[in-house]
Each structure stands twice: as structure tokens, then as C-alpha cells.
Amino acid sequence: MNKLAKIALLLVIAMGAFFSSCSTEDPHIVCGREWNPALQLVADTTSEFELINPMIVQFRYGTGFDFPTLKIAFYEGTEKSKGREIWNYETKVNQKVSVYTLQGHSKRGGLMTAAELTRHRAPGPIVIEATSGDRLLAVKEIMLVKNKP
């Protein structure tokens, strides 16, 4: 190969690596016990929470929101057999945002517990849905368990 062909091949490989690193993640819901304020991300993701564990819910879209409103709803049951709606929160969003975090402060101090945030006091499965209008964006199923001694 001549020098020009080698440079062109190297340039193509570099551009391929650059564009593959720019891929976006699929919309998803992350639940965790720890908040990293520097990165504005939920750490220690899990799907099982003791009722007294701190809990933060974060919806990650990957790119700027391309919809005007975001609704996060909590339901009893599982993804396949969703029960009654426990509560929901709807907010306006814009294209400058790609992550939305739902957290609160407990009456006892610190972050809200799983029981407080889900507004469900008994152990069992909970479904969290993120929607915009009639469009389902992401679903996450978590399990609330009794407090371990």
C-alpha cells in the first residue's frame, strides 16, 4: 500500500471508532440507594429494596428528550400482571435534558425510603413506568422486601 492509502485507512478506522463511541443508550429506568451529586447519577443500582432502604429513581433517555411531558407512575404487581396505580408524577421536560431523577427527603432526614417513595408499605413487586402521552418509554420492575434484622 502506498502512503496515501495507509493514511486513508487509518482515517477511516479512527472515524469508525469515534462514531461507534457516540452511540446512545436505550431509554431505561435505574433505581438505586446512593446518589452521586458530582455526576448527577444514581449509583448502586438494584432491583430489590428493603422497605427502609433509601431509594432514588432515575429515567435515562440517552439523548435530549424529544417529548414535552414525562410521567413516572408506580403500580402494584409485575410487568406481566400490572395491578392498580399507586401514584404518578408528571412534569414538563425539554430537549436540553436527557436524564430525570425522582427523589425526595424523608421526614426523618436523608433520602426517602423505598416505602415512602413508592408509597407502598407492604413487601411485594412494584412496576415503575415512564411514559409520555400514550408512548411507553421504559419499564422497571422492583421488589420491596421486609426489613432484615
Short mmCIF file of C-alpha atoms in Angstrom, two decimals:
data_model
loop_
_atom_site.label_atom_id
_atom_site.label_comp_id
_atom_site.label_asym_id
_atom_site.label_seq_id
_atom_site.Cartn_x
_atom_site.Cartn_y
_atom_site.Cartn_z
CA MET A 1 0.00 0.00 0.00
CA ASN A 2 1.19 3.46 -0.74
CA LYS A 3 1.43 6.18 1.88
CA LEU A 4 -1.84 7.88 0.85
CA ALA A 5 -3.81 4.60 1.10
CA LYS A 6 -2.38 3.94 4.58
CA ILE A 7 -3.38 7.42 5.76
CA ALA A 8 -6.90 6.98 4.31
CA LEU A 9 -7.26 3.57 6.03
CA LEU A 10 -6.08 5.00 9.34
CA LEU A 11 -8.53 7.89 8.99
CA VAL A 12 -11.44 5.51 8.28
CA ILE A 13 -10.57 3.38 11.33
CA ALA A 14 -10.32 6.48 13.55
CA MET A 15 -13.67 7.82 12.32
CA GLY A 16 -15.31 4.41 12.87
CA ALA A 17 -14.04 4.30 16.44
CA PHE A 18 -15.22 7.86 17.05
CA PHE A 19 -18.74 7.28 15.72
CA SER A 20 -19.15 3.95 17.49
CA SER A 21 -18.36 5.67 20.79
CA CYS A 22 -21.14 8.19 20.12
CA SER A 23 -23.92 5.61 20.20
CA THR A 24 -26.79 6.35 22.52
CA GLU A 25 -28.22 4.07 25.16
CA ASP A 26 -31.78 2.81 25.08
CA PRO A 27 -34.24 4.56 27.39
CA HIS A 28 -34.33 2.85 30.78
CA ILE A 29 -35.16 3.31 34.45
CA VAL A 30 -32.48 2.90 37.09
CA CYS A 31 -33.21 2.51 40.81
CA GLY A 32 -30.57 2.78 43.47
CA ARG A 33 -29.71 3.57 47.06
CA GLU A 34 -26.89 6.04 46.51
CA TRP A 35 -26.81 9.40 44.73
CA ASN A 36 -23.62 10.76 43.16
CA PRO A 37 -24.16 14.54 43.09
CA ALA A 38 -20.98 15.21 41.09
CA LEU A 39 -22.17 13.07 38.17
CA GLN A 40 -25.91 13.55 38.83
CA LEU A 41 -26.35 9.77 38.60
CA VAL A 42 -27.83 7.03 40.73
CA ALA A 43 -25.15 4.64 41.97
CA ASP A 44 -25.53 1.11 43.33
CA THR A 45 -28.35 0.09 41.02
CA THR A 46 -30.52 -2.76 42.22
CA SER A 47 -33.99 -4.20 41.83
CA GLU A 48 -34.59 -5.28 45.44
CA PHE A 49 -35.12 -2.83 48.27
CA GLU A 50 -35.86 -3.29 51.93
CA LEU A 51 -38.75 -1.03 52.89
CA ILE A 52 -36.36 1.15 54.94
CA ASN A 53 -33.64 1.42 52.26
CA PRO A 54 -33.10 4.85 50.70
CA MET A 55 -34.37 4.85 47.12
CA ILE A 56 -33.85 7.05 44.07
CA VAL A 57 -35.49 6.51 40.67
CA GLN A 58 -33.82 7.86 37.54
CA PHE A 59 -35.10 7.79 33.95
CA ARG A 60 -32.29 7.90 31.37
CA TYR A 61 -33.18 8.63 27.77
CA GLY A 62 -29.75 8.75 26.10
CA THR A 63 -30.39 11.90 24.02
CA GLY A 64 -32.30 15.10 24.69
CA PHE A 65 -35.97 14.47 25.44
CA ASP A 66 -37.98 14.68 22.22
CA PHE A 67 -41.32 14.90 24.01
CA PRO A 68 -42.97 17.70 26.06
CA THR A 69 -44.00 15.83 29.22
CA LEU A 70 -42.72 12.89 31.24
CA LYS A 71 -44.91 10.82 33.54
CA ILE A 72 -43.44 8.36 36.03
CA ALA A 73 -46.04 6.02 37.53
CA PHE A 74 -45.86 3.33 40.23
CA TYR A 75 -48.10 0.24 40.04
CA GLU A 76 -48.65 -2.81 42.23
CA GLY A 77 -47.74 -6.16 40.69
CA THR A 78 -45.35 -7.26 37.98
CA GLU A 79 -44.72 -6.18 34.41
CA LYS A 80 -46.90 -9.00 33.10
CA SER A 81 -49.71 -8.58 35.62
CA LYS A 82 -49.77 -4.90 36.45
CA GLY A 83 -52.21 -4.01 39.22
CA ARG A 84 -53.66 -0.72 40.40
CA GLU A 85 -51.76 2.54 40.06
CA ILE A 86 -50.31 3.64 43.41
CA TRP A 87 -49.31 7.15 42.35
CA ASN A 88 -47.73 9.08 39.48
CA TYR A 89 -45.74 12.23 38.87
CA GLU A 90 -45.95 14.23 35.63
CA THR A 91 -43.63 17.07 34.68
CA LYS A 92 -42.74 19.20 31.68
CA VAL A 93 -39.36 18.46 30.09
CA ASN A 94 -37.27 19.89 27.26
CA GLN A 95 -34.61 18.85 24.73
CA LYS A 96 -31.74 20.06 26.92
CA VAL A 97 -32.40 17.23 29.39
CA SER A 98 -31.72 13.50 28.86
CA VAL A 99 -32.00 12.29 32.48
CA TYR A 100 -34.77 12.86 35.02
CA THR A 101 -34.33 11.95 38.69
CA LEU A 102 -37.13 11.33 41.15
CA GLN A 103 -36.01 11.54 44.77
CA GLY A 104 -37.21 13.13 47.95
CA HIS A 105 -36.25 13.89 51.51
CA SER A 106 -37.59 11.68 54.25
CA LYS A 107 -39.48 13.13 57.20
CA ARG A 108 -36.81 11.52 59.38
CA GLY A 109 -33.95 13.08 57.40
CA GLY A 110 -31.90 11.80 54.48
CA LEU A 111 -33.35 10.37 51.28
CA MET A 112 -36.84 8.93 51.12
CA THR A 113 -37.09 5.24 51.89
CA ALA A 114 -38.39 2.74 49.34
CA ALA A 115 -41.70 2.59 51.24
CA GLU A 116 -42.02 6.40 51.21
CA LEU A 117 -41.04 6.89 47.55
CA THR A 118 -43.22 4.09 46.19
CA ARG A 119 -46.00 4.94 48.69
CA HIS A 120 -46.37 1.23 49.30
CA ARG A 121 -45.91 -0.04 52.85
CA ALA A 122 -46.07 -3.82 52.24
CA PRO A 123 -43.48 -6.12 50.67
CA GLY A 124 -44.13 -7.18 47.08
CA PRO A 125 -43.44 -6.35 43.44
CA ILE A 126 -43.76 -2.80 42.11
CA VAL A 127 -43.72 -1.69 38.47
CA ILE A 128 -42.32 1.72 37.53
CA GLU A 129 -43.27 3.11 34.11
CA ALA A 130 -42.01 6.17 32.26
CA THR A 131 -44.45 7.44 29.62
CA SER A 132 -45.11 10.49 27.51
CA GLY A 133 -48.68 10.77 26.36
CA ASP A 134 -49.60 7.32 25.02
CA ARG A 135 -45.95 6.43 24.37
CA LEU A 136 -44.35 3.91 26.77
CA LEU A 137 -40.70 4.88 27.18
CA ALA A 138 -39.36 2.44 29.77
CA VAL A 139 -40.47 -0.06 32.42
CA LYS A 140 -38.69 -1.31 35.54
CA GLU A 141 -39.86 -3.94 37.99
CA ILE A 142 -38.56 -3.81 41.56
CA MET A 143 -39.18 -5.93 44.63
CA LEU A 144 -39.86 -4.50 48.06
CA VAL A 145 -38.86 -6.86 50.88
CA LYS A 146 -39.27 -6.84 54.65
CA ASN A 147 -36.58 -5.14 56.66
CA LYS A 148 -33.84 -7.60 57.55
CA PRO A 149 -32.82 -7.75 61.23
#
